[in-house]
PDB file of N, CA, C and O in Angstrom:
ATOM      1  N   MET A   1      -0.054  -1.046   0.006  1.00  0.00           N
ATOM      2  CA  MET A   1       0.146  -0.212  -0.149  1.00  0.00           C
ATOM      3  C   MET A   1       0.444   1.191  -0.473  1.00  0.00           C
ATOM      4  O   MET A   1       1.608   1.386   0.700  1.00  0.00           O
ATOM      5  N   THR A   2       0.893   1.998  -0.734  1.00  0.00           N
ATOM      6  CA  THR A   2       1.410   3.147  -0.805  1.00  0.00           C
ATOM      7  C   THR A   2       0.636   4.341  -0.140  1.00  0.00           C
ATOM      8  O   THR A   2      -0.258   4.339  -0.103  1.00  0.00           O
ATOM      9  N   ALA A   3       1.736   4.971   0.615  1.00  0.00           N
ATOM     10  CA  ALA A   3       1.717   6.488   1.288  1.00  0.00           C
ATOM     11  C   ALA A   3       0.924   7.774   0.990  1.00  0.00           C
ATOM     12  O   ALA A   3       1.289   7.681  -0.248  1.00  0.00           O
ATOM     13  N   GLN A   4      -0.111   8.496   0.794  1.00  0.00           N
ATOM     14  CA  GLN A   4      -0.365   8.946   0.236  1.00  0.00           C
ATOM     15  C   GLN A   4       0.785  10.388   0.479  1.00  0.00           C
ATOM     16  O   GLN A   4       0.282  10.491   2.168  1.00  0.00           O
ATOM     17  N   PRO A   5       0.775  11.366   0.164  1.00  0.00           N
ATOM     18  CA  PRO A   5       1.622  12.658   0.070  1.00  0.00           C
ATOM     19  C   PRO A   5       1.023  13.451   1.480  1.00  0.00           C
ATOM     20  O   PRO A   5       0.211  13.889   1.264  1.00  0.00           O
ATOM     21  N   LYS A   6       1.583  13.676   2.093  1.00  0.00           N
ATOM     22  CA  LYS A   6       1.221  14.482   3.531  1.00  0.00           C
ATOM     23  C   LYS A   6       2.602  16.202   3.213  1.00  0.00           C
ATOM     24  O   LYS A   6       3.880  16.152   2.030  1.00  0.00           O
ATOM     25  N   GLY A   7       1.518  16.685   3.618  1.00  0.00           N
ATOM     26  CA  GLY A   7       1.955  18.424   2.929  1.00  0.00           C
ATOM     27  C   GLY A   7       1.803  19.059   1.759  1.00  0.00           C
ATOM     28  O   GLY A   7       1.726  19.067   1.420  1.00  0.00           O
ATOM     29  N   PRO A   8       3.078  19.641   1.253  1.00  0.00           N
ATOM     30  CA  PRO A   8       2.694  20.411   0.346  1.00  0.00           C
ATOM     31  C   PRO A   8       2.624  19.161  -0.858  1.00  0.00           C
ATOM     32  O   PRO A   8       2.684  19.788  -1.509  1.00  0.00           O
ATOM     33  N   ALA A   9       3.595  18.145   0.274  1.00  0.00           N
ATOM     34  CA  ALA A   9       3.555  17.147  -1.340  1.00  0.00           C
ATOM     35  C   ALA A   9       2.304  16.596  -1.977  1.00  0.00           C
ATOM     36  O   ALA A   9       2.347  16.146  -3.340  1.00  0.00           O
ATOM     37  N   SER A  10       1.417  17.039  -1.162  1.00  0.00           N
ATOM     38  CA  SER A  10      -0.252  16.162  -1.611  1.00  0.00           C
ATOM     39  C   SER A  10      -1.043  17.678  -2.661  1.00  0.00           C
ATOM     40  O   SER A  10      -1.480  17.443  -3.011  1.00  0.00           O
ATOM     41  N   TYR A  11      -0.188  18.580  -2.431  1.00  0.00           N
ATOM     42  CA  TYR A  11      -0.030  19.499  -4.380  1.00  0.00           C
ATOM     43  C   TYR A  11       0.341  19.135  -5.244  1.00  0.00           C
ATOM     44  O   TYR A  11       0.187  19.776  -6.726  1.00  0.00           O
ATOM     45  N   PHE A  12       1.509  17.951  -5.474  1.00  0.00           N
ATOM     46  CA  PHE A  12       2.397  18.509  -6.450  1.00  0.00           C
ATOM     47  C   PHE A  12       1.872  17.168  -7.608  1.00  0.00           C
ATOM     48  O   PHE A  12       2.159  17.696  -8.640  1.00  0.00           O
ATOM     49  N   PRO A  13       0.629  16.523  -7.970  1.00  0.00           N
ATOM     50  CA  PRO A  13       0.169  15.415  -9.164  1.00  0.00           C
ATOM     51  C   PRO A  13      -0.185  16.852  -9.912  1.00  0.00           C
ATOM     52  O   PRO A  13      -0.888  16.694 -11.097  1.00  0.00           O
ATOM     53  N   SER A  14      -1.102  18.225  -8.891  1.00  0.00           N
ATOM     54  CA  SER A  14      -1.736  19.136  -9.759  1.00  0.00           C
ATOM     55  C   SER A  14      -1.483  19.532  -9.891  1.00  0.00           C
ATOM     56  O   SER A  14      -1.996  20.827 -11.325  1.00  0.00           O
ATOM     57  N   ILE A  15      -0.865  19.947  -9.422  1.00  0.00           N
ATOM     58  CA  ILE A  15       0.556  21.727  -9.719  1.00  0.00           C
ATOM     59  C   ILE A  15       1.194  20.799 -10.796  1.00  0.00           C
ATOM     60  O   ILE A  15       1.422  20.984 -12.509  1.00  0.00           O
ATOM     61  N   GLU A  16       1.560  19.291 -10.822  1.00  0.00           N
ATOM     62  CA  GLU A  16       2.315  18.885 -12.863  1.00  0.00           C
ATOM     63  C   GLU A  16       1.055  18.783 -13.895  1.00  0.00           C
ATOM     64  O   GLU A  16       1.420  19.270 -15.394  1.00  0.00           O
ATOM     65  N   LYS A  17       0.100  18.594 -13.320  1.00  0.00           N
ATOM     66  CA  LYS A  17      -0.493  18.246 -14.190  1.00  0.00           C
ATOM     67  C   LYS A  17      -1.822  19.428 -14.584  1.00  0.00           C
ATOM     68  O   LYS A  17      -1.570  19.618 -16.124  1.00  0.00           O
ATOM     69  N   THR A  18      -1.612  20.772 -13.871  1.00  0.00           N
ATOM     70  CA  THR A  18      -2.469  22.118 -14.329  1.00  0.00           C
ATOM     71  C   THR A  18      -0.432  22.843 -15.000  1.00  0.00           C
ATOM     72  O   THR A  18      -1.906  23.565 -16.016  1.00  0.00           O
ATOM     73  N   TYR A  19       0.083  22.939 -14.742  1.00  0.00           N
ATOM     74  CA  TYR A  19       1.240  23.923 -15.566  1.00  0.00           C
ATOM     75  C   TYR A  19       2.384  22.998 -15.994  1.00  0.00           C
ATOM     76  O   TYR A  19       3.268  23.987 -17.132  1.00  0.00           O
ATOM     77  N   GLY A  20       2.093  21.804 -16.043  1.00  0.00           N
ATOM     78  CA  GLY A  20       2.598  20.960 -17.297  1.00  0.00           C
ATOM     79  C   GLY A  20       4.438  20.745 -17.101  1.00  0.00           C
ATOM     80  O   GLY A  20       4.796  20.734 -18.159  1.00  0.00           O
ATOM     81  N   ARG A  21       4.222  20.780 -16.197  1.00  0.00           N
ATOM     82  CA  ARG A  21       5.863  20.432 -15.381  1.00  0.00           C
ATOM     83  C   ARG A  21       5.830  20.136 -14.777  1.00  0.00           C
ATOM     84  O   ARG A  21       5.376  19.910 -13.978  1.00  0.00           O
ATOM     85  N   PRO A  22       6.847  19.051 -14.147  1.00  0.00           N
ATOM     86  CA  PRO A  22       7.493  18.386 -13.328  1.00  0.00           C
ATOM     87  C   PRO A  22       7.919  19.024 -12.494  1.00  0.00           C
ATOM     88  O   PRO A  22       8.143  20.208 -12.224  1.00  0.00           O
ATOM     89  N   ILE A  23       7.279  18.891 -11.065  1.00  0.00           N
ATOM     90  CA  ILE A  23       8.082  18.977  -9.724  1.00  0.00           C
ATOM     91  C   ILE A  23       9.803  19.720  -9.740  1.00  0.00           C
ATOM     92  O   ILE A  23       9.887  21.178  -9.321  1.00  0.00           O
ATOM     93  N   ALA A  24      10.662  18.636 -10.274  1.00  0.00           N
ATOM     94  CA  ALA A  24      11.954  18.712 -10.113  1.00  0.00           C
ATOM     95  C   ALA A  24      12.353  20.253 -11.430  1.00  0.00           C
ATOM     96  O   ALA A  24      13.203  21.204 -10.187  1.00  0.00           O
ATOM     97  N   ASP A  25      11.326  20.367 -11.894  1.00  0.00           N
ATOM     98  CA  ASP A  25      11.627  21.976 -12.816  1.00  0.00           C
ATOM     99  C   ASP A  25      11.339  22.937 -11.394  1.00  0.00           C
ATOM    100  O   ASP A  25      12.210  23.699 -12.014  1.00  0.00           O
ATOM    101  N   TRP A  26       9.824  23.192 -11.496  1.00  0.00           N
ATOM    102  CA  TRP A  26      10.300  24.043 -10.537  1.00  0.00           C
ATOM    103  C   TRP A  26      10.616  25.095  -9.387  1.00  0.00           C
ATOM    104  O   TRP A  26      11.588  25.026  -8.961  1.00  0.00           O
ATOM    105  N   LEU A  27      11.334  23.072  -9.217  1.00  0.00           N
ATOM    106  CA  LEU A  27      12.329  23.083  -8.157  1.00  0.00           C
ATOM    107  C   LEU A  27      13.484  23.744  -7.952  1.00  0.00           C
ATOM    108  O   LEU A  27      14.561  24.192  -6.865  1.00  0.00           O
ATOM    109  N   ALA A  28      13.929  23.364  -9.375  1.00  0.00           N
ATOM    110  CA  ALA A  28      15.276  23.851 -10.135  1.00  0.00           C
ATOM    111  C   ALA A  28      14.906  24.761 -10.197  1.00  0.00           C
ATOM    112  O   ALA A  28      16.242  26.185 -10.018  1.00  0.00           O
ATOM    113  N   ASP A  29      14.084  25.548 -10.843  1.00  0.00           N
ATOM    114  CA  ASP A  29      14.257  27.315 -10.569  1.00  0.00           C
ATOM    115  C   ASP A  29      14.105  28.113  -9.684  1.00  0.00           C
ATOM    116  O   ASP A  29      14.582  29.028  -9.698  1.00  0.00           O
ATOM    117  N   LEU A  30      12.895  27.688  -8.838  1.00  0.00           N
ATOM    118  CA  LEU A  30      13.353  27.756  -6.921  1.00  0.00           C
ATOM    119  C   LEU A  30      14.510  28.178  -7.491  1.00  0.00           C
ATOM    120  O   LEU A  30      15.346  29.090  -6.216  1.00  0.00           O
ATOM    121  N   ALA A  31      15.959  27.193  -7.455  1.00  0.00           N
ATOM    122  CA  ALA A  31      17.054  27.085  -6.902  1.00  0.00           C
ATOM    123  C   ALA A  31      17.719  28.152  -7.344  1.00  0.00           C
ATOM    124  O   ALA A  31      18.409  28.189  -6.692  1.00  0.00           O
ATOM    125  N   ALA A  32      17.267  28.159  -8.504  1.00  0.00           N
ATOM    126  CA  ALA A  32      17.577  29.743  -9.851  1.00  0.00           C
ATOM    127  C   ALA A  32      17.768  30.297  -9.563  1.00  0.00           C
ATOM    128  O   ALA A  32      18.199  31.652  -9.818  1.00  0.00           O
ATOM    129  N   SER A  33      16.324  30.978  -8.418  1.00  0.00           N
ATOM    130  CA  SER A  33      15.686  32.484  -8.815  1.00  0.00           C
ATOM    131  C   SER A  33      17.221  33.003  -7.716  1.00  0.00           C
ATOM    132  O   SER A  33      17.882  32.726  -6.932  1.00  0.00           O
ATOM    133  N   ASP A  34      17.115  33.919  -7.669  1.00  0.00           N
ATOM    134  CA  ASP A  34      17.994  35.584  -6.835  1.00  0.00           C
ATOM    135  C   ASP A  34      17.460  36.241  -5.818  1.00  0.00           C
ATOM    136  O   ASP A  34      17.450  36.071  -5.158  1.00  0.00           O
ATOM    137  N   LEU A  35      16.424  35.324  -5.273  1.00  0.00           N
ATOM    138  CA  LEU A  35      15.247  35.350  -4.099  1.00  0.00           C
ATOM    139  C   LEU A  35      15.620  34.554  -3.081  1.00  0.00           C
ATOM    140  O   LEU A  35      15.610  33.501  -2.814  1.00  0.00           O
ATOM    141  N   ASP A  36      15.423  35.921  -1.959  1.00  0.00           N
ATOM    142  CA  ASP A  36      14.634  35.094  -0.709  1.00  0.00           C
ATOM    143  C   ASP A  36      14.321  34.994   0.074  1.00  0.00           C
ATOM    144  O   ASP A  36      13.391  36.321   0.352  1.00  0.00           O
ATOM    145  N   GLY A  37      13.277  33.913   0.765  1.00  0.00           N
ATOM    146  CA  GLY A  37      12.118  34.320   1.754  1.00  0.00           C
ATOM    147  C   GLY A  37      11.495  34.360   0.671  1.00  0.00           C
ATOM    148  O   GLY A  37      11.008  33.718   0.220  1.00  0.00           O
ATOM    149  N   HIS A  38      10.548  33.168   1.907  1.00  0.00           N
ATOM    150  CA  HIS A  38       8.820  32.157   1.867  1.00  0.00           C
ATOM    151  C   HIS A  38       8.587  33.383   0.334  1.00  0.00           C
ATOM    152  O   HIS A  38       7.833  32.690  -1.188  1.00  0.00           O
ATOM    153  N   LYS A  39       7.796  34.696   1.098  1.00  0.00           N
ATOM    154  CA  LYS A  39       6.713  35.418   0.120  1.00  0.00           C
ATOM    155  C   LYS A  39       7.399  36.338  -1.145  1.00  0.00           C
ATOM    156  O   LYS A  39       6.748  36.471  -2.426  1.00  0.00           O
ATOM    157  N   PRO A  40       8.587  36.167  -1.178  1.00  0.00           N
ATOM    158  CA  PRO A  40       9.339  36.608  -2.737  1.00  0.00           C
ATOM    159  C   PRO A  40       9.624  35.602  -3.304  1.00  0.00           C
ATOM    160  O   PRO A  40       9.123  35.766  -5.062  1.00  0.00           O
ATOM    161  N   LEU A  41       9.618  34.623  -2.685  1.00  0.00           N
ATOM    162  CA  LEU A  41       9.694  32.871  -3.686  1.00  0.00           C
ATOM    163  C   LEU A  41       7.586  32.986  -4.359  1.00  0.00           C
ATOM    164  O   LEU A  41       7.980  32.687  -5.496  1.00  0.00           O
ATOM    165  N   VAL A  42       7.025  33.410  -3.722  1.00  0.00           N
ATOM    166  CA  VAL A  42       5.144  32.881  -3.628  1.00  0.00           C
ATOM    167  C   VAL A  42       4.947  33.924  -5.245  1.00  0.00           C
ATOM    168  O   VAL A  42       4.160  33.335  -5.903  1.00  0.00           O
ATOM    169  N   GLU A  43       5.663  34.873  -4.536  1.00  0.00           N
ATOM    170  CA  GLU A  43       4.922  35.836  -5.610  1.00  0.00           C
ATOM    171  C   GLU A  43       5.277  36.265  -7.061  1.00  0.00           C
ATOM    172  O   GLU A  43       4.771  36.305  -8.081  1.00  0.00           O
ATOM    173  N   TRP A  44       7.066  35.730  -6.961  1.00  0.00           N
ATOM    174  CA  TRP A  44       7.446  35.095  -8.378  1.00  0.00           C
ATOM    175  C   TRP A  44       6.707  34.208  -8.756  1.00  0.00           C
ATOM    176  O   TRP A  44       6.660  34.653 -10.488  1.00  0.00           O
ATOM    177  N   LEU A  45       6.134  33.477  -8.328  1.00  0.00           N
ATOM    178  CA  LEU A  45       5.680  31.795  -8.532  1.00  0.00           C
ATOM    179  C   LEU A  45       4.013  32.985  -9.475  1.00  0.00           C
ATOM    180  O   LEU A  45       4.029  32.047 -10.652  1.00  0.00           O
ATOM    181  N   LYS A  46       3.302  33.441  -8.761  1.00  0.00           N
ATOM    182  CA  LYS A  46       2.252  33.477  -9.624  1.00  0.00           C
ATOM    183  C   LYS A  46       2.466  34.427  -9.953  1.00  0.00           C
ATOM    184  O   LYS A  46       1.941  35.364 -11.386  1.00  0.00           O
ATOM    185  N   THR A  47       3.427  35.187 -10.093  1.00  0.00           N
ATOM    186  CA  THR A  47       3.205  36.972 -11.222  1.00  0.00           C
ATOM    187  C   THR A  47       3.564  36.317 -12.111  1.00  0.00           C
ATOM    188  O   THR A  47       3.814  36.832 -13.437  1.00  0.00           O
ATOM    189  N   GLU A  48       5.405  35.841 -12.481  1.00  0.00           N
ATOM    190  CA  GLU A  48       6.437  35.537 -13.408  1.00  0.00           C
ATOM    191  C   GLU A  48       5.256  33.645 -13.821  1.00  0.00           C
ATOM    192  O   GLU A  48       6.145  33.790 -15.438  1.00  0.00           O
ATOM    193  N   HIS A  49       5.277  32.845 -13.677  1.00  0.00           N
ATOM    194  CA  HIS A  49       4.604  31.634 -13.846  1.00  0.00           C
ATOM    195  C   HIS A  49       2.664  31.273 -13.880  1.00  0.00           C
ATOM    196  O   HIS A  49       2.202  30.547 -14.402  1.00  0.00           O
ATOM    197  N   GLY A  50       1.818  32.952 -13.200  1.00  0.00           N
ATOM    198  CA  GLY A  50       1.019  32.240 -13.446  1.00  0.00           C
ATOM    199  C   GLY A  50       0.065  31.188 -12.610  1.00  0.00           C
ATOM    200  O   GLY A  50      -0.731  30.770 -12.465  1.00  0.00           O
ATOM    201  N   MET A  51       0.657  31.457 -11.579  1.00  0.00           N
ATOM    202  CA  MET A  51       0.817  29.375 -10.683  1.00  0.00           C
ATOM    203  C   MET A  51      -0.384  30.741  -9.821  1.00  0.00           C
ATOM    204  O   MET A  51      -0.319  31.804  -8.772  1.00  0.00           O
ATOM    205  N   GLY A  52      -1.072  30.276  -9.182  1.00  0.00           N
ATOM    206  CA  GLY A  52      -2.156  29.884  -7.799  1.00  0.00           C
ATOM    207  C   GLY A  52      -1.390  30.050  -7.214  1.00  0.00           C
ATOM    208  O   GLY A  52      -1.068  30.149  -6.776  1.00  0.00           O
ATOM    209  N   HIS A  53      -2.076  30.882  -5.402  1.00  0.00           N
ATOM    210  CA  HIS A  53      -1.429  30.816  -4.265  1.00  0.00           C
ATOM    211  C   HIS A  53      -1.046  29.914  -3.269  1.00  0.00           C
ATOM    212  O   HIS A  53      -0.153  29.500  -3.384  1.00  0.00           O
ATOM    213  N   GLY A  54      -1.384  28.157  -3.454  1.00  0.00           N
ATOM    214  CA  GLY A  54      -1.921  27.283  -3.190  1.00  0.00           C
ATOM    215  C   GLY A  54      -0.314  26.537  -3.788  1.00  0.00           C
ATOM    216  O   GLY A  54      -0.241  26.500  -3.291  1.00  0.00           O
ATOM    217  N   HIS A  55      -0.814  26.813  -4.919  1.00  0.00           N
ATOM    218  CA  HIS A  55       0.227  25.460  -5.328  1.00  0.00           C
ATOM    219  C   HIS A  55       1.552  26.297  -5.494  1.00  0.00           C
ATOM    220  O   HIS A  55       2.755  25.193  -4.900  1.00  0.00           O
ATOM    221  N   ALA A  56       1.781  27.650  -5.288  1.00  0.00           N
ATOM    222  CA  ALA A  56       2.985  28.749  -5.241  1.00  0.00           C
ATOM    223  C   ALA A  56       3.446  28.219  -3.602  1.00  0.00           C
ATOM    224  O   ALA A  56       4.756  28.434  -3.853  1.00  0.00           O
ATOM    225  N   ASN A  57       2.992  28.346  -3.120  1.00  0.00           N
ATOM    226  CA  ASN A  57       3.199  28.023  -1.849  1.00  0.00           C
ATOM    227  C   ASN A  57       3.810  26.603  -1.473  1.00  0.00           C
ATOM    228  O   ASN A  57       4.235  27.001  -0.574  1.00  0.00           O
ATOM    229  N   ALA A  58       2.999  25.629  -1.874  1.00  0.00           N
ATOM    230  CA  ALA A  58       3.261  24.411  -1.708  1.00  0.00           C
ATOM    231  C   ALA A  58       4.899  24.184  -2.039  1.00  0.00           C
ATOM    232  O   ALA A  58       5.259  23.568  -1.328  1.00  0.00           O
ATOM    233  N   LEU A  59       4.735  24.511  -3.368  1.00  0.00           N
ATOM    234  CA  LEU A  59       6.125  24.717  -3.969  1.00  0.00           C
ATOM    235  C   LEU A  59       7.121  25.266  -2.961  1.00  0.00           C
ATOM    236  O   LEU A  59       8.599  25.193  -2.979  1.00  0.00           O
ATOM    237  N   VAL A  60       6.908  26.118  -2.175  1.00  0.00           N
ATOM    238  CA  VAL A  60       8.624  26.853  -2.035  1.00  0.00           C
ATOM    239  C   VAL A  60       8.412  26.975  -0.608  1.00  0.00           C
ATOM    240  O   VAL A  60       9.552  26.611  -0.379  1.00  0.00           O
ATOM    241  N   THR A  61       7.204  26.302   0.155  1.00  0.00           N
ATOM    242  CA  THR A  61       7.415  25.984   1.714  1.00  0.00           C
ATOM    243  C   THR A  61       8.439  24.551   1.515  1.00  0.00           C
ATOM    244  O   THR A  61       8.749  24.116   2.538  1.00  0.00           O
ATOM    245  N   TYR A  62       7.809  23.471   0.125  1.00  0.00           N
ATOM    246  CA  TYR A  62       8.644  22.307   0.412  1.00  0.00           C
ATOM    247  C   TYR A  62      10.139  22.225  -0.044  1.00  0.00           C
ATOM    248  O   TYR A  62      10.782  22.190   0.150  1.00  0.00           O
ATOM    249  N   HIS A  63      10.313  23.813  -1.264  1.00  0.00           N
ATOM    250  CA  HIS A  63      11.699  23.862  -1.362  1.00  0.00           C
ATOM    251  C   HIS A  63      12.505  24.395  -0.510  1.00  0.00           C
ATOM    252  O   HIS A  63      13.531  24.345  -0.197  1.00  0.00           O
ATOM    253  N   ARG A  64      11.608  25.367   0.494  1.00  0.00           N
ATOM    254  CA  ARG A  64      12.758  25.742   1.482  1.00  0.00           C
ATOM    255  C   ARG A  64      12.752  24.937   2.898  1.00  0.00           C
ATOM    256  O   ARG A  64      13.977  25.364   3.461  1.00  0.00           O
ATOM    257  N   ASN A  65      12.670  23.701   3.087  1.00  0.00           N
ATOM    258  CA  ASN A  65      12.603  23.012   4.087  1.00  0.00           C
ATOM    259  C   ASN A  65      12.467  21.619   3.529  1.00  0.00           C
ATOM    260  O   ASN A  65      10.980  20.590   4.463  1.00  0.00           O
ATOM    261  N   PRO A  66      12.269  20.625   2.415  1.00  0.00           N
ATOM    262  CA  PRO A  66      12.440  19.304   1.852  1.00  0.00           C
ATOM    263  C   PRO A  66      12.426  18.600   3.041  1.00  0.00           C
ATOM    264  O   PRO A  66      11.533  17.456   2.774  1.00  0.00           O
ATOM    265  N   GLY A  67      13.613  18.005   4.139  1.00  0.00           N
ATOM    266  CA  GLY A  67      13.382  17.501   4.690  1.00  0.00           C
ATOM    267  C   GLY A  67      12.496  17.318   5.627  1.00  0.00           C
ATOM    268  O   GLY A  67      12.196  16.113   5.979  1.00  0.00           O
ATOM    269  N   LYS A  68      11.859  18.019   5.586  1.00  0.00           N
ATOM    270  CA  LYS A  68      10.812  17.819   6.770  1.00  0.00           C
ATOM    271  C   LYS A  68       9.560  17.591   6.173  1.00  0.00           C
ATOM    272  O   LYS A  68       8.958  16.609   7.093  1.00  0.00           O
ATOM    273  N   TRP A  69       9.426  17.439   4.745  1.00  0.00           N
ATOM    274  CA  TRP A  69       8.823  16.641   4.219  1.00  0.00           C
ATOM    275  C   TRP A  69       8.526  15.211   3.509  1.00  0.00           C
ATOM    276  O   TRP A  69       8.417  14.448   2.705  1.00  0.00           O
ATOM    277  N   SER A  70       9.944  14.590   3.759  1.00  0.00           N
ATOM    278  CA  SER A  70      10.336  13.288   3.546  1.00  0.00           C
ATOM    279  C   SER A  70       9.885  11.806   4.349  1.00  0.00           C
ATOM    280  O   SER A  70       9.192  12.576   5.604  1.00  0.00           O
ATOM    281  N   ALA A  71       9.265  11.119   3.432  1.00  0.00           N
ATOM    282  CA  ALA A  71       8.665  10.237   4.122  1.00  0.00           C
ATOM    283  C   ALA A  71       9.442   9.895   5.125  1.00  0.00           C
ATOM    284  O   ALA A  71      11.173   9.276   5.551  1.00  0.00           O
TER     285      ALA A  71
END
């Protein structure tokens, strides 16, 4: 039986389906950005990539602390 993802990762299937890119690509973009801090990264995803707030927040939350959300 496969465990359901928890926390921000629970949004990942919807993010991939909605925006047509794998999560690894989004995380690489976040890492390559010159931005620091949660809010600036969320705003960047929303304004530059047209991402909704919930999806942007989930990606940034995971990006900033991936170890917290590992199985």
